[in-house]
PDB file of C-alpha atoms in Angstrom:
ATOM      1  CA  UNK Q   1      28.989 -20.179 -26.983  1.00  0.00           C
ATOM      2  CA  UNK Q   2      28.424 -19.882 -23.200  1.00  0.00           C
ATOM      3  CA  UNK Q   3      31.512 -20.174 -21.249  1.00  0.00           C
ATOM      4  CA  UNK Q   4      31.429 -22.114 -17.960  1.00  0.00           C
ATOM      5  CA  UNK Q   5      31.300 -19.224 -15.678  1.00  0.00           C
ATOM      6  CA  UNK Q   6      27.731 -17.984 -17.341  1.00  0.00           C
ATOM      7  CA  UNK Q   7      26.569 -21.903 -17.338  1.00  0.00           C
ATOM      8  CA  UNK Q   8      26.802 -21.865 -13.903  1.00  0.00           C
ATOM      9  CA  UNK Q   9      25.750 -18.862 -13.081  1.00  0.00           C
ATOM     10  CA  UNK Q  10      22.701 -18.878 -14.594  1.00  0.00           C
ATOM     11  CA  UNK Q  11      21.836 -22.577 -13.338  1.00  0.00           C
ATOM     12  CA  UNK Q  12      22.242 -21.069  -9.813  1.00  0.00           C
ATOM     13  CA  UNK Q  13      19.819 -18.731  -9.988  1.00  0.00           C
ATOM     14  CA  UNK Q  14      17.375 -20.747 -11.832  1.00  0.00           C
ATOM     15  CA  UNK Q  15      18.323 -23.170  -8.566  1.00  0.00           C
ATOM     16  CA  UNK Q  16      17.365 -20.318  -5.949  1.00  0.00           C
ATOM     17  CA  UNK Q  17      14.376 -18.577  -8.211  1.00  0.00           C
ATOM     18  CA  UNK Q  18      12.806 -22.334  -7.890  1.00  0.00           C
ATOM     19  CA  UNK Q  19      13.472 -22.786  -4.409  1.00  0.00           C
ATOM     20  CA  UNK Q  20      12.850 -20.071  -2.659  1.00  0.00           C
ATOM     21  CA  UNK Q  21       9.511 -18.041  -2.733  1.00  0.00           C
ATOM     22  CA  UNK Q  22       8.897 -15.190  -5.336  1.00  0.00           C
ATOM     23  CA  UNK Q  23       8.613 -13.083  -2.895  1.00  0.00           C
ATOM     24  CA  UNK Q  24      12.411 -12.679  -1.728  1.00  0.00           C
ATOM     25  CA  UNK Q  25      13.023 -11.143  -5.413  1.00  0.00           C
ATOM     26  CA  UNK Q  26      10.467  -8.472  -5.053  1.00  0.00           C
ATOM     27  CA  UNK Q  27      11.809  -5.316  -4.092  1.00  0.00           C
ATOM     28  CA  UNK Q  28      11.435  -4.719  -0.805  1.00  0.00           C
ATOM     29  CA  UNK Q  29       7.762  -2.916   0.003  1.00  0.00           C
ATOM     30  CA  UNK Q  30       7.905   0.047   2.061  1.00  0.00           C
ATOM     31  CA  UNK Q  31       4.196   0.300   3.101  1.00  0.00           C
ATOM     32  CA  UNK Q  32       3.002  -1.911   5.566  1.00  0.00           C
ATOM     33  CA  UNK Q  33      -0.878  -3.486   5.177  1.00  0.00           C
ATOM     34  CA  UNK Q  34      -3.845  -3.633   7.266  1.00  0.00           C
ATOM     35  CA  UNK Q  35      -7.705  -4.326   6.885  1.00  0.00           C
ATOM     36  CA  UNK Q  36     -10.561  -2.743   7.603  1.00  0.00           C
ATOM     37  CA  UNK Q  37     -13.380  -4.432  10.201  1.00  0.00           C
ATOM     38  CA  UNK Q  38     -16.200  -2.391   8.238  1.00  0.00           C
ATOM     39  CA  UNK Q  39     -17.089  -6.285   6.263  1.00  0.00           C
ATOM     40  CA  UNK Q  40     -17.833  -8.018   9.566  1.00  0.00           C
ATOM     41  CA  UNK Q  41     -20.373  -5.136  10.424  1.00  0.00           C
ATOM     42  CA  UNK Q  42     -19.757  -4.493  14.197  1.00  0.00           C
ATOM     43  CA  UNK Q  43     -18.446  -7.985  14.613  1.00  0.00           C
ATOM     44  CA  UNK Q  44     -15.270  -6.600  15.760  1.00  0.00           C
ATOM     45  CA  UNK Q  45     -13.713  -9.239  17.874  1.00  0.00           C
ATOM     46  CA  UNK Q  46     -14.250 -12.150  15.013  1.00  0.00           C
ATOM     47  CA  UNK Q  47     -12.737  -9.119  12.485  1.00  0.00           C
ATOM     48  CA  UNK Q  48      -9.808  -9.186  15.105  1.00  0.00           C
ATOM     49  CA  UNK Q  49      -9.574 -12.469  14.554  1.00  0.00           C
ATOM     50  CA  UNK Q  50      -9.636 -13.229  11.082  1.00  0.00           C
ATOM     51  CA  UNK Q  51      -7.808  -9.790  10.045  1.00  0.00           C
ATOM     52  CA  UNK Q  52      -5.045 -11.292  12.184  1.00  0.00           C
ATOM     53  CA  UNK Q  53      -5.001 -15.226  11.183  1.00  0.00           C
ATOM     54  CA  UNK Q  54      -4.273 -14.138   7.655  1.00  0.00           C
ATOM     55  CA  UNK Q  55      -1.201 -11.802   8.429  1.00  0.00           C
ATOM     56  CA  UNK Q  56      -2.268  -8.230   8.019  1.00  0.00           C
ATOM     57  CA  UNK Q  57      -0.424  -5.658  10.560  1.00  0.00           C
ATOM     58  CA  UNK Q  58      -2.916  -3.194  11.201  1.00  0.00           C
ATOM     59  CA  UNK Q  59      -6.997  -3.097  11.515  1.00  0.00           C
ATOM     60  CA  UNK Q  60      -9.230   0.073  11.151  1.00  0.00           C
ATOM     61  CA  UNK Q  61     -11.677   0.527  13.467  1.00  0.00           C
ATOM     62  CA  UNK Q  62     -15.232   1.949  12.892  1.00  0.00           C
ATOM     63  CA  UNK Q  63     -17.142   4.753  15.677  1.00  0.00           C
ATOM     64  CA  UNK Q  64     -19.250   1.625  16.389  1.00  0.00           C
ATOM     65  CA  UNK Q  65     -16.559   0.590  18.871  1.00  0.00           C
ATOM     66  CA  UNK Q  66     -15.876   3.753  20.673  1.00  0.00           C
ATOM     67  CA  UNK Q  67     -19.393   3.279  22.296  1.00  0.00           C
ATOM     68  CA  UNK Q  68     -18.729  -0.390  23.284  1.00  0.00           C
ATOM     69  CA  UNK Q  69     -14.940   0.099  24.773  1.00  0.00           C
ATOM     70  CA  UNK Q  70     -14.990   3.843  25.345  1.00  0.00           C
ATOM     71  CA  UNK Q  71     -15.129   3.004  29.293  1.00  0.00           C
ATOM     72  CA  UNK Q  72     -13.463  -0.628  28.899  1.00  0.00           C
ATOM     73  CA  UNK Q  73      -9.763   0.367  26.430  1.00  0.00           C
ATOM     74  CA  UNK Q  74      -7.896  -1.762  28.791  1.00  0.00           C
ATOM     75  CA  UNK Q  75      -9.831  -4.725  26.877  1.00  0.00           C
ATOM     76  CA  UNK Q  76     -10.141  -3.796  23.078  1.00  0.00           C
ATOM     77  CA  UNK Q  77      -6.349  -3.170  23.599  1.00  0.00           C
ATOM     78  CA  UNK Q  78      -5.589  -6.551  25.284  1.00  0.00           C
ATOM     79  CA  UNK Q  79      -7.261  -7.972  22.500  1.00  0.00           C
ATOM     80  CA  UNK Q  80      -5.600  -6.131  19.677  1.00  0.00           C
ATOM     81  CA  UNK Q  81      -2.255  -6.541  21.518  1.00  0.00           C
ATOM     82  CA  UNK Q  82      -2.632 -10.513  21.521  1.00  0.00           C
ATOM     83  CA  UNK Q  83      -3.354 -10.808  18.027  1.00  0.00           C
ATOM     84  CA  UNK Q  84      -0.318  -8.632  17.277  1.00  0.00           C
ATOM     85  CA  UNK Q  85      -2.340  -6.034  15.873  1.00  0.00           C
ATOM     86  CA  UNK Q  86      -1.799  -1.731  15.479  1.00  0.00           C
ATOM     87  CA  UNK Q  87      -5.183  -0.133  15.489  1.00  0.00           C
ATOM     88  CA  UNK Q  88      -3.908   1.660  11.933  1.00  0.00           C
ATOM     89  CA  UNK Q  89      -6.721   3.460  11.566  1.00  0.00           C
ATOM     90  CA  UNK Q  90     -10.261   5.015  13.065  1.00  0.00           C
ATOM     91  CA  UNK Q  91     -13.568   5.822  11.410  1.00  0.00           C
ATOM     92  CA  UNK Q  92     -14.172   9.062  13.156  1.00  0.00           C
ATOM     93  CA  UNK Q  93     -17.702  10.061  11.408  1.00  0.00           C
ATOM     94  CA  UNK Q  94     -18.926  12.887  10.084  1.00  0.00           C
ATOM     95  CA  UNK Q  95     -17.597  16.581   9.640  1.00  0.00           C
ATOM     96  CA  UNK Q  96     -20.105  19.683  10.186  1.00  0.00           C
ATOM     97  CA  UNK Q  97     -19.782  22.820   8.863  1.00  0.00           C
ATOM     98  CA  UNK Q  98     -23.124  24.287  10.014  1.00  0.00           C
ATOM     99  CA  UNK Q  99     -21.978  27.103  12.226  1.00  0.00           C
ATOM    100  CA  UNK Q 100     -24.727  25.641  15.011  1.00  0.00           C
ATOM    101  CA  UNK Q 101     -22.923  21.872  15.155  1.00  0.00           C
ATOM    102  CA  UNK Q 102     -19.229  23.065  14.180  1.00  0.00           C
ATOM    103  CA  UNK Q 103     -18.503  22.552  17.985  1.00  0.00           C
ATOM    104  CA  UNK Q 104     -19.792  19.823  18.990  1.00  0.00           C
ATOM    105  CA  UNK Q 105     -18.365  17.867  15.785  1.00  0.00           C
ATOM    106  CA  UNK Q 106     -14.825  19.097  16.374  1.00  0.00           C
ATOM    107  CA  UNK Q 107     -15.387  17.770  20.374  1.00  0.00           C
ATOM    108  CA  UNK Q 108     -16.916  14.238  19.033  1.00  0.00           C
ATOM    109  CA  UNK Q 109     -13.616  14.116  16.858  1.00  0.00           C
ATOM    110  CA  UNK Q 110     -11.398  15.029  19.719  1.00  0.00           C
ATOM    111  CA  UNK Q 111     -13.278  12.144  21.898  1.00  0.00           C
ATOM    112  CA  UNK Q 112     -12.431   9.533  19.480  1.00  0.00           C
ATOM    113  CA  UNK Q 113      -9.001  10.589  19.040  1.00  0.00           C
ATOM    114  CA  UNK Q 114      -8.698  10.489  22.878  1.00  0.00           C
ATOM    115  CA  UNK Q 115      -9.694   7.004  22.330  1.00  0.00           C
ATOM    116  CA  UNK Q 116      -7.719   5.889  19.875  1.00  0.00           C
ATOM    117  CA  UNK Q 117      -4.580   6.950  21.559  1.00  0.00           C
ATOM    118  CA  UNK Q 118      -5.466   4.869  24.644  1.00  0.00           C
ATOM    119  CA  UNK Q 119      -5.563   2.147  22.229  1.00  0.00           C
ATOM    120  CA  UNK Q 120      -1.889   2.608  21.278  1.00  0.00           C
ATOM    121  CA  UNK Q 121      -3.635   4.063  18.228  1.00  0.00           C
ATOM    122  CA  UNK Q 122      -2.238   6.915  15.501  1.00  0.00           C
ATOM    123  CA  UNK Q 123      -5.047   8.128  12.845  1.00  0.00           C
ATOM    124  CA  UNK Q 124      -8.522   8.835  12.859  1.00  0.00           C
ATOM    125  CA  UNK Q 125     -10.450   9.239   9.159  1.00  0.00           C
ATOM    126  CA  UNK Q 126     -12.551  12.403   8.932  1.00  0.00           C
ATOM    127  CA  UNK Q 127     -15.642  12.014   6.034  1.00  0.00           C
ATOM    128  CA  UNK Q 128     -18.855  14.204   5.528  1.00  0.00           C
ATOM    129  CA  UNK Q 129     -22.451  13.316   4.856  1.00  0.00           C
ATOM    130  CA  UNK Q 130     -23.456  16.805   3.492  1.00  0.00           C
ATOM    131  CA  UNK Q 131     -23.508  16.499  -0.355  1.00  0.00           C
ATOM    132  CA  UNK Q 132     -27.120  16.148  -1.591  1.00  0.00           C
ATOM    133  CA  UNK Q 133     -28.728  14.258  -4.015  1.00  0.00           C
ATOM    134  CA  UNK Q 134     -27.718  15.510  -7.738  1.00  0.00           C
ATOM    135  CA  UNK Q 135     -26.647  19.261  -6.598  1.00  0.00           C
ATOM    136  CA  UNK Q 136     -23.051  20.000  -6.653  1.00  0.00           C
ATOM    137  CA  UNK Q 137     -21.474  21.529  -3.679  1.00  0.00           C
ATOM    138  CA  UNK Q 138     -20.693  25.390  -3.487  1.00  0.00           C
ATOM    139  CA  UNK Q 139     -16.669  25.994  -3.340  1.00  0.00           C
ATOM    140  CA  UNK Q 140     -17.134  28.078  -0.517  1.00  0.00           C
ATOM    141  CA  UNK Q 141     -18.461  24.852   1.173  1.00  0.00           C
ATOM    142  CA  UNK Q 142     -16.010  22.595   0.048  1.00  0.00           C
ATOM    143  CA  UNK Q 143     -13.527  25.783   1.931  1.00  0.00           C
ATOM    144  CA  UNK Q 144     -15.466  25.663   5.084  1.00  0.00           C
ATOM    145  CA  UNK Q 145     -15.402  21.657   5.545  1.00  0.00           C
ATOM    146  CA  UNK Q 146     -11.573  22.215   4.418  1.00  0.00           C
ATOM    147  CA  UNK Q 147     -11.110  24.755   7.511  1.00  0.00           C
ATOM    148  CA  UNK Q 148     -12.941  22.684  10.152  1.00  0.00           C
ATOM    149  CA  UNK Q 149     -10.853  19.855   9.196  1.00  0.00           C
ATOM    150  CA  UNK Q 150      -7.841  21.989  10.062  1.00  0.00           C
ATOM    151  CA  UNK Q 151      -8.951  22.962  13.296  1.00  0.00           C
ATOM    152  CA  UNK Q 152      -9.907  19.210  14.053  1.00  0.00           C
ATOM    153  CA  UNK Q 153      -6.286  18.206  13.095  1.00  0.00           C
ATOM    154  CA  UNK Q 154      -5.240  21.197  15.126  1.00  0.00           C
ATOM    155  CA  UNK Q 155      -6.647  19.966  18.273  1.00  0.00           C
ATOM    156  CA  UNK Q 156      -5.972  15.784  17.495  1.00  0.00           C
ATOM    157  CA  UNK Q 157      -2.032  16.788  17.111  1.00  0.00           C
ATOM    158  CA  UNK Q 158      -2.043  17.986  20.449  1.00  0.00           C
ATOM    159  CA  UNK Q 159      -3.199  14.425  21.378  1.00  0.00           C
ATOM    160  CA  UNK Q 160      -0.486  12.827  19.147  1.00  0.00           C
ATOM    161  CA  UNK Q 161      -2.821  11.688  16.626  1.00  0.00           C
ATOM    162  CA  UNK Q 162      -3.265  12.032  12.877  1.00  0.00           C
ATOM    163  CA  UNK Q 163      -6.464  13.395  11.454  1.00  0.00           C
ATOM    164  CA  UNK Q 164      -6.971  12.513   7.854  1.00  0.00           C
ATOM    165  CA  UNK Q 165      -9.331  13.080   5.406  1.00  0.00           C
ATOM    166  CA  UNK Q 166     -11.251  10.370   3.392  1.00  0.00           C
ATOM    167  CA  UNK Q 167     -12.603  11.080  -0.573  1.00  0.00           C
ATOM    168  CA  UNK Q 168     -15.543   9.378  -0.667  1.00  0.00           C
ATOM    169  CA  UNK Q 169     -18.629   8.894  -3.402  1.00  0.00           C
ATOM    170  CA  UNK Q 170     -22.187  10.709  -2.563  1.00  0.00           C
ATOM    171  CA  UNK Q 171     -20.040  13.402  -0.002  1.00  0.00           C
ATOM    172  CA  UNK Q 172     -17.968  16.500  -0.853  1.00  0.00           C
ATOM    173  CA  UNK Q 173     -14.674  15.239  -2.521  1.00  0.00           C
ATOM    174  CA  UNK Q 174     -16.613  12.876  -4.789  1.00  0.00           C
ATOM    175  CA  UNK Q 175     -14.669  13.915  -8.010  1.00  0.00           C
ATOM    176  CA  UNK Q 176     -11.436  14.462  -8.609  1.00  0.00           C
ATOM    177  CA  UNK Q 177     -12.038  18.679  -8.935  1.00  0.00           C
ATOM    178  CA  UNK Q 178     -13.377  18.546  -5.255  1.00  0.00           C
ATOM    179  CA  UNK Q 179     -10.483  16.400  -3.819  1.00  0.00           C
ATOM    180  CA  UNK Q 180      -8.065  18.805  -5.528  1.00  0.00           C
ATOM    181  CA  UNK Q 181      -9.733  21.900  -3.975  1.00  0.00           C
ATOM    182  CA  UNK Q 182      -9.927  20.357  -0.476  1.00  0.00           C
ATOM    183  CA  UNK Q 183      -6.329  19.292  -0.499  1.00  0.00           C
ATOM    184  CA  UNK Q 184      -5.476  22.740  -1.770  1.00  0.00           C
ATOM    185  CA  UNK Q 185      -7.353  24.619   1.254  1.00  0.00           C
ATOM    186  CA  UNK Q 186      -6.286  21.742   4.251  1.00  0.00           C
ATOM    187  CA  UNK Q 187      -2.930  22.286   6.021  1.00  0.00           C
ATOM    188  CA  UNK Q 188      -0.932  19.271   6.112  1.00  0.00           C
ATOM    189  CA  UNK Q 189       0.860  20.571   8.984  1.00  0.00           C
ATOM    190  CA  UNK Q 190      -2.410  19.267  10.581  1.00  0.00           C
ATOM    191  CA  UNK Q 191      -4.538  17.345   8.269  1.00  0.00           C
ATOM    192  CA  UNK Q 192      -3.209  14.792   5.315  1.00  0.00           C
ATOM    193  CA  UNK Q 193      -4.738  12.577   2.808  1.00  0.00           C
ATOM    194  CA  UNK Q 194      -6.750   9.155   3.052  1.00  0.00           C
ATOM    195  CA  UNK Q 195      -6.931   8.449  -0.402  1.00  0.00           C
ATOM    196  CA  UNK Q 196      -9.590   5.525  -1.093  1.00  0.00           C
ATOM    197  CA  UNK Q 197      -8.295   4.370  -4.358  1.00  0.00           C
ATOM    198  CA  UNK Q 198     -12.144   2.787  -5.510  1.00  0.00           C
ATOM    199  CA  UNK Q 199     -14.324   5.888  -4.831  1.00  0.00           C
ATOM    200  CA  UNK Q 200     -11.630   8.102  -6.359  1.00  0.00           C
ATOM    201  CA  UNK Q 201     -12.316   5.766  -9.293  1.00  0.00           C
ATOM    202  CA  UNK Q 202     -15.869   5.449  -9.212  1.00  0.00           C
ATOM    203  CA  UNK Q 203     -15.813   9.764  -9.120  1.00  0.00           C
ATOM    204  CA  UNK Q 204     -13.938   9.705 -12.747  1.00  0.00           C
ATOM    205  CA  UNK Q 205      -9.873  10.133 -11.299  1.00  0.00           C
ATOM    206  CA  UNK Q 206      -7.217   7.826 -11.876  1.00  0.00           C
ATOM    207  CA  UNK Q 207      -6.400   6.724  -8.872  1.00  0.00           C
ATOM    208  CA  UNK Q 208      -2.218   5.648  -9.880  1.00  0.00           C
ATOM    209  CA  UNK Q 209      -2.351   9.459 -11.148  1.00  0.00           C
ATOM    210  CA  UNK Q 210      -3.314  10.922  -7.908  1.00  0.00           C
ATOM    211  CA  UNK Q 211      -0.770   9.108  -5.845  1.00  0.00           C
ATOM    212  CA  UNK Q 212       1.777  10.569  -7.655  1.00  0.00           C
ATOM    213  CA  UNK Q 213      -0.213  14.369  -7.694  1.00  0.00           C
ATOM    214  CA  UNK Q 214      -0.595  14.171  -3.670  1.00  0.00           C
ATOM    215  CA  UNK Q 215       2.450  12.250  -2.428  1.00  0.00           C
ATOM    216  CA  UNK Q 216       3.548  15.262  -0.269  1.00  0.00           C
ATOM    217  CA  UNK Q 217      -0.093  14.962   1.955  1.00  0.00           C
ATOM    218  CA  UNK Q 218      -0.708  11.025   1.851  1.00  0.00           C
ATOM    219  CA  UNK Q 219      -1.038   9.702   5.257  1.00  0.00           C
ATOM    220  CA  UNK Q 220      -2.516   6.760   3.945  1.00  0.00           C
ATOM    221  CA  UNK Q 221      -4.849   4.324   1.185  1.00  0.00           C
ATOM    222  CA  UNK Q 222      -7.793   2.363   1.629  1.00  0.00           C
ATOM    223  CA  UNK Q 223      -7.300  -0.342  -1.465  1.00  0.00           C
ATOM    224  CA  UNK Q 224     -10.386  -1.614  -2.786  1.00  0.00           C
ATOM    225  CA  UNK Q 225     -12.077  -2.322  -6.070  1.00  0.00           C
ATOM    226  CA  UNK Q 226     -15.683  -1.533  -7.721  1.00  0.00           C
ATOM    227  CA  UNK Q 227     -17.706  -3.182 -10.368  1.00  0.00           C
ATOM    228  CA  UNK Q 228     -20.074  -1.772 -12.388  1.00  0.00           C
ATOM    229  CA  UNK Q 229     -23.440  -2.760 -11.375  1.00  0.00           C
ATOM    230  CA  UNK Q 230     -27.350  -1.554 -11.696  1.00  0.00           C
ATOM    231  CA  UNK Q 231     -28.526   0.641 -11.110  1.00  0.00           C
ATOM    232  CA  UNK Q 232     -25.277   2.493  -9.460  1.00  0.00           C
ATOM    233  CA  UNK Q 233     -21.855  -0.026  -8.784  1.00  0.00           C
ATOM    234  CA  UNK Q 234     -20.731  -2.440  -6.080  1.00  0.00           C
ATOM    235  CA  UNK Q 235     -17.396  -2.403  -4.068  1.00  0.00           C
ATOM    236  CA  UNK Q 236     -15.125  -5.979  -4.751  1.00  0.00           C
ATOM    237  CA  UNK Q 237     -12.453  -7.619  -3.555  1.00  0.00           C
ATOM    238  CA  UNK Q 238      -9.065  -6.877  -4.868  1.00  0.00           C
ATOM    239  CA  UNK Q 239      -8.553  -7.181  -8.663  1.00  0.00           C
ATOM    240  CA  UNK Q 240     -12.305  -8.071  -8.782  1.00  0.00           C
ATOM    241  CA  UNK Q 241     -13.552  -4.748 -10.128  1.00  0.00           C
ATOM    242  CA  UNK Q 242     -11.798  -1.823 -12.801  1.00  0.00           C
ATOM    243  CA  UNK Q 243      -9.443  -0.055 -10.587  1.00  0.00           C
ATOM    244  CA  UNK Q 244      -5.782  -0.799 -12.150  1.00  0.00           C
ATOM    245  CA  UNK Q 245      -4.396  -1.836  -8.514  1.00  0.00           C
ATOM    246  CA  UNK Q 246      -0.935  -3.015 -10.146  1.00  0.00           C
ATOM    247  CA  UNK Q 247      -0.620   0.154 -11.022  1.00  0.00           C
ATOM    248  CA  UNK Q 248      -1.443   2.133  -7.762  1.00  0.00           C
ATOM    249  CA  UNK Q 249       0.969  -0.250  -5.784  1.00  0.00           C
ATOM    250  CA  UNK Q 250       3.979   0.389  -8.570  1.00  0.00           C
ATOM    251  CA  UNK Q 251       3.401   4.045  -7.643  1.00  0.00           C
ATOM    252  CA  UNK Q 252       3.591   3.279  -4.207  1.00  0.00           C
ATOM    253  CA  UNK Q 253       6.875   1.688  -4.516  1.00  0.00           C
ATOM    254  CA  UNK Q 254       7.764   4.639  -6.355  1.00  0.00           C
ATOM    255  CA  UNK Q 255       7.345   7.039  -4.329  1.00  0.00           C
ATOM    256  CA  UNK Q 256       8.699   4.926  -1.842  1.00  0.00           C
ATOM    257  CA  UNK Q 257       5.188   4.903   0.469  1.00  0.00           C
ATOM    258  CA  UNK Q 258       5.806   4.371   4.138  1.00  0.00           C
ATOM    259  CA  UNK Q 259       2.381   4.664   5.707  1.00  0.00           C
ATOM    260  CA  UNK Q 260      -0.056   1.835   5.695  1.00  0.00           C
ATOM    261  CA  UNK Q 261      -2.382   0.750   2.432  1.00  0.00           C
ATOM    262  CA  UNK Q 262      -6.014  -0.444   3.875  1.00  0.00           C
ATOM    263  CA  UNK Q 263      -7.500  -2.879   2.372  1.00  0.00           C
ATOM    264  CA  UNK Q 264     -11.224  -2.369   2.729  1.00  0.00           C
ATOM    265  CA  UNK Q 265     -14.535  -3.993   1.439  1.00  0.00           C
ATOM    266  CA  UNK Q 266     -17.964  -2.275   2.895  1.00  0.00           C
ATOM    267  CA  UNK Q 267     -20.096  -5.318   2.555  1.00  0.00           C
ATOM    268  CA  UNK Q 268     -19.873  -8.832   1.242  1.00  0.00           C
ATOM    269  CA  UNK Q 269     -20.595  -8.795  -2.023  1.00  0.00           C
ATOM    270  CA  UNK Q 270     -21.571 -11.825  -3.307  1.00  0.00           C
ATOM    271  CA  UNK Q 271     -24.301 -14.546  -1.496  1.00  0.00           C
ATOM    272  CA  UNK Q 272     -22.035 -17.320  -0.221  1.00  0.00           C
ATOM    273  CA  UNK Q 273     -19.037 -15.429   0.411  1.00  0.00           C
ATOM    274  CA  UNK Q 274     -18.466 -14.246   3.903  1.00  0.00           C
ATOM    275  CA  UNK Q 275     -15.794 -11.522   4.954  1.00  0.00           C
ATOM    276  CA  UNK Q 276     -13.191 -14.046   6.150  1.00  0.00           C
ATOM    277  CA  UNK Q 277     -13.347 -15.379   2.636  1.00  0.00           C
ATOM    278  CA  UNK Q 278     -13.247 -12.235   0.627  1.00  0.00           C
ATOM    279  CA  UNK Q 279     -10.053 -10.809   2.301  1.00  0.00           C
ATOM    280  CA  UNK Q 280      -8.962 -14.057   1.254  1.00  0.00           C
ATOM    281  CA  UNK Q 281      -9.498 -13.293  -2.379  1.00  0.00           C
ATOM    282  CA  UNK Q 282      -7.660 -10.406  -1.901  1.00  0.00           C
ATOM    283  CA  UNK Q 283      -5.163 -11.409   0.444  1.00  0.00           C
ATOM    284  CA  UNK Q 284      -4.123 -14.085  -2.508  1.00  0.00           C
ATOM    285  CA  UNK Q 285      -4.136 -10.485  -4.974  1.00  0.00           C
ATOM    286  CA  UNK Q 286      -1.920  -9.024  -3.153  1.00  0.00           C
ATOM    287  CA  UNK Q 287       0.593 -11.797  -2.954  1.00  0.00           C
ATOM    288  CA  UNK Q 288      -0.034 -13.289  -6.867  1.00  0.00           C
ATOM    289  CA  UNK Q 289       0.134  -9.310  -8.571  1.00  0.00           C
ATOM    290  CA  UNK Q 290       1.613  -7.585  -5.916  1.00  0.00           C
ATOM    291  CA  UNK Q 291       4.107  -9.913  -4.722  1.00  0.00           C
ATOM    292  CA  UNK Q 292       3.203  -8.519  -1.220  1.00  0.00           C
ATOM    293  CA  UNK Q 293       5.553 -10.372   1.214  1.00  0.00           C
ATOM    294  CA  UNK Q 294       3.156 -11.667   3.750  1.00  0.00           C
ATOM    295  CA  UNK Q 295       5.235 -13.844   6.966  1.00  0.00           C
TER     296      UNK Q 295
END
């Protein structure tokens, strides 16, 4: 038999569970979220726009903008500052390790993190374009890029910015093995961890795994999802591919995450969709599985 007490105890949380959103049950998220412009392909003010209108706090930028505000900041920032907006994170490009461009890579790097602080910016995201087709990169390669990375992170502290470095599919870091030795041989004093949870996926790790393994160097995520596709695989909104994303975001809560998680999508995937409507799709992910609490 119930006694009073319970009777009404229970009925008033069943009264405040159907009243007030999910949401204010969920434990409390640490992280905060932002979205990437990369979908609106250079269209950066209409990203601005969009990104904003659906309630993400931060955008990442791509080095497409740095040569259409480098000599006009006092306007991208206006215009991020409106929409209420942190620039969260910056595509910074490619890394060299060819003794003959080392120099003028680290400079480019420093440039855009020059930029990005005018912005009221904190991060740029270091990646490399020197894997080729089918050969497997040397470790004493995957040391080198580590190494330059340091010194770039070196020189973007002094600035007050972040340098971070992005695993990504078809560079070095593509599997899991070369992510681990990379992380082993950068100095987090000066260089942390953009962990892109889809190409660490799509490279055979598991990406809920690896949050756990590299909590001590994570600066930050870009969430996104893949499908398998021919001949190779396509990036998808959220929970519209194989990456177990329920599970990376309950390892972020466990670990108590307090940098951003990007949600990113390279291109539209699908003919009729358009990038307002896929972060849509994944906006609605985030706050059906994840119980993110948008305002």
């Amino acid at each position: 038999m119930k006694t009073r007490r319970e009777f009404l105890a229970k009925s008033a949380f069943f009264t405040l569970a159907t009243t007030f959103p999910i949401s204010l049950f969920a434990a409390k998220k640490t992280y905060s979220l932002g979205y990437s412009a990369i979908t609106w392909s250079g269209q950066d003010e209409q990203a601005i726009k969009d990104i904003s209108s659906l309630g993400f706090k931060g955008i990442q930028l791509r080095a497409n903008t740095y040569a259409k505000y480098k000599d006009n900041t006092a306007a991208l920032k206006a215009l991020l500052d409106q929409s209420g907006l942190q620039l969260c994170m910056f595509s910074s490009g490619n890394v060299e390790i060819d003794p003959a461009k080392v120099e003028a890579s680290i400079a480019q790097h420093v440039k855009h993190a020059a930029f990005v602080k005018a912005l009221g910016g904190t991060s740029i995201q270091l990646t490399n374009s020197l894997r080729k087709k089918g050969v497997k990169p040397e470790e004493k390669d995957l040391i080198r890029l580590a190494e330059v990375m340091n010194e770039i992170g070196a020189k973007t502290k002094e600035l007050g910015i972040q340098a971070t470095y992005h695993n990504h599919m078809d560079q070095f870091g593509e599997t899991p093995e070369e992510v681990d030795l990379l992380v082993t041989h950068m100095d987090s004093s000066k260089i942390k961890l953009l962990l892109d949870v889809a190409h660490y996926f799509q490279g055979g790790g598991n990406p809920a795994e690896a949050v756990l393994k590299y909590r001590k160097v994570l600066h930050s995520f870009h969430m996104k999802d893949v499908r398998q596709t021919e001949p190779r695989y396509r990036f998808v909104e959220l929970g519209q591919g194989k990456v177990n994303l329920e599970e990376v975001f309950a390892n972020l809560d466990k670990i108590k995450f307090k940098g951003f998680a990007i949600v990113e999508l390279d291109a539209v995937p699908d003919t009729g969709k358009t990038p307002l409507s896929c972060a849509e799709t994944s906006k609605e992910f985030l706050k059906s599985k994840i119980q993110y609490p948008f305002s």
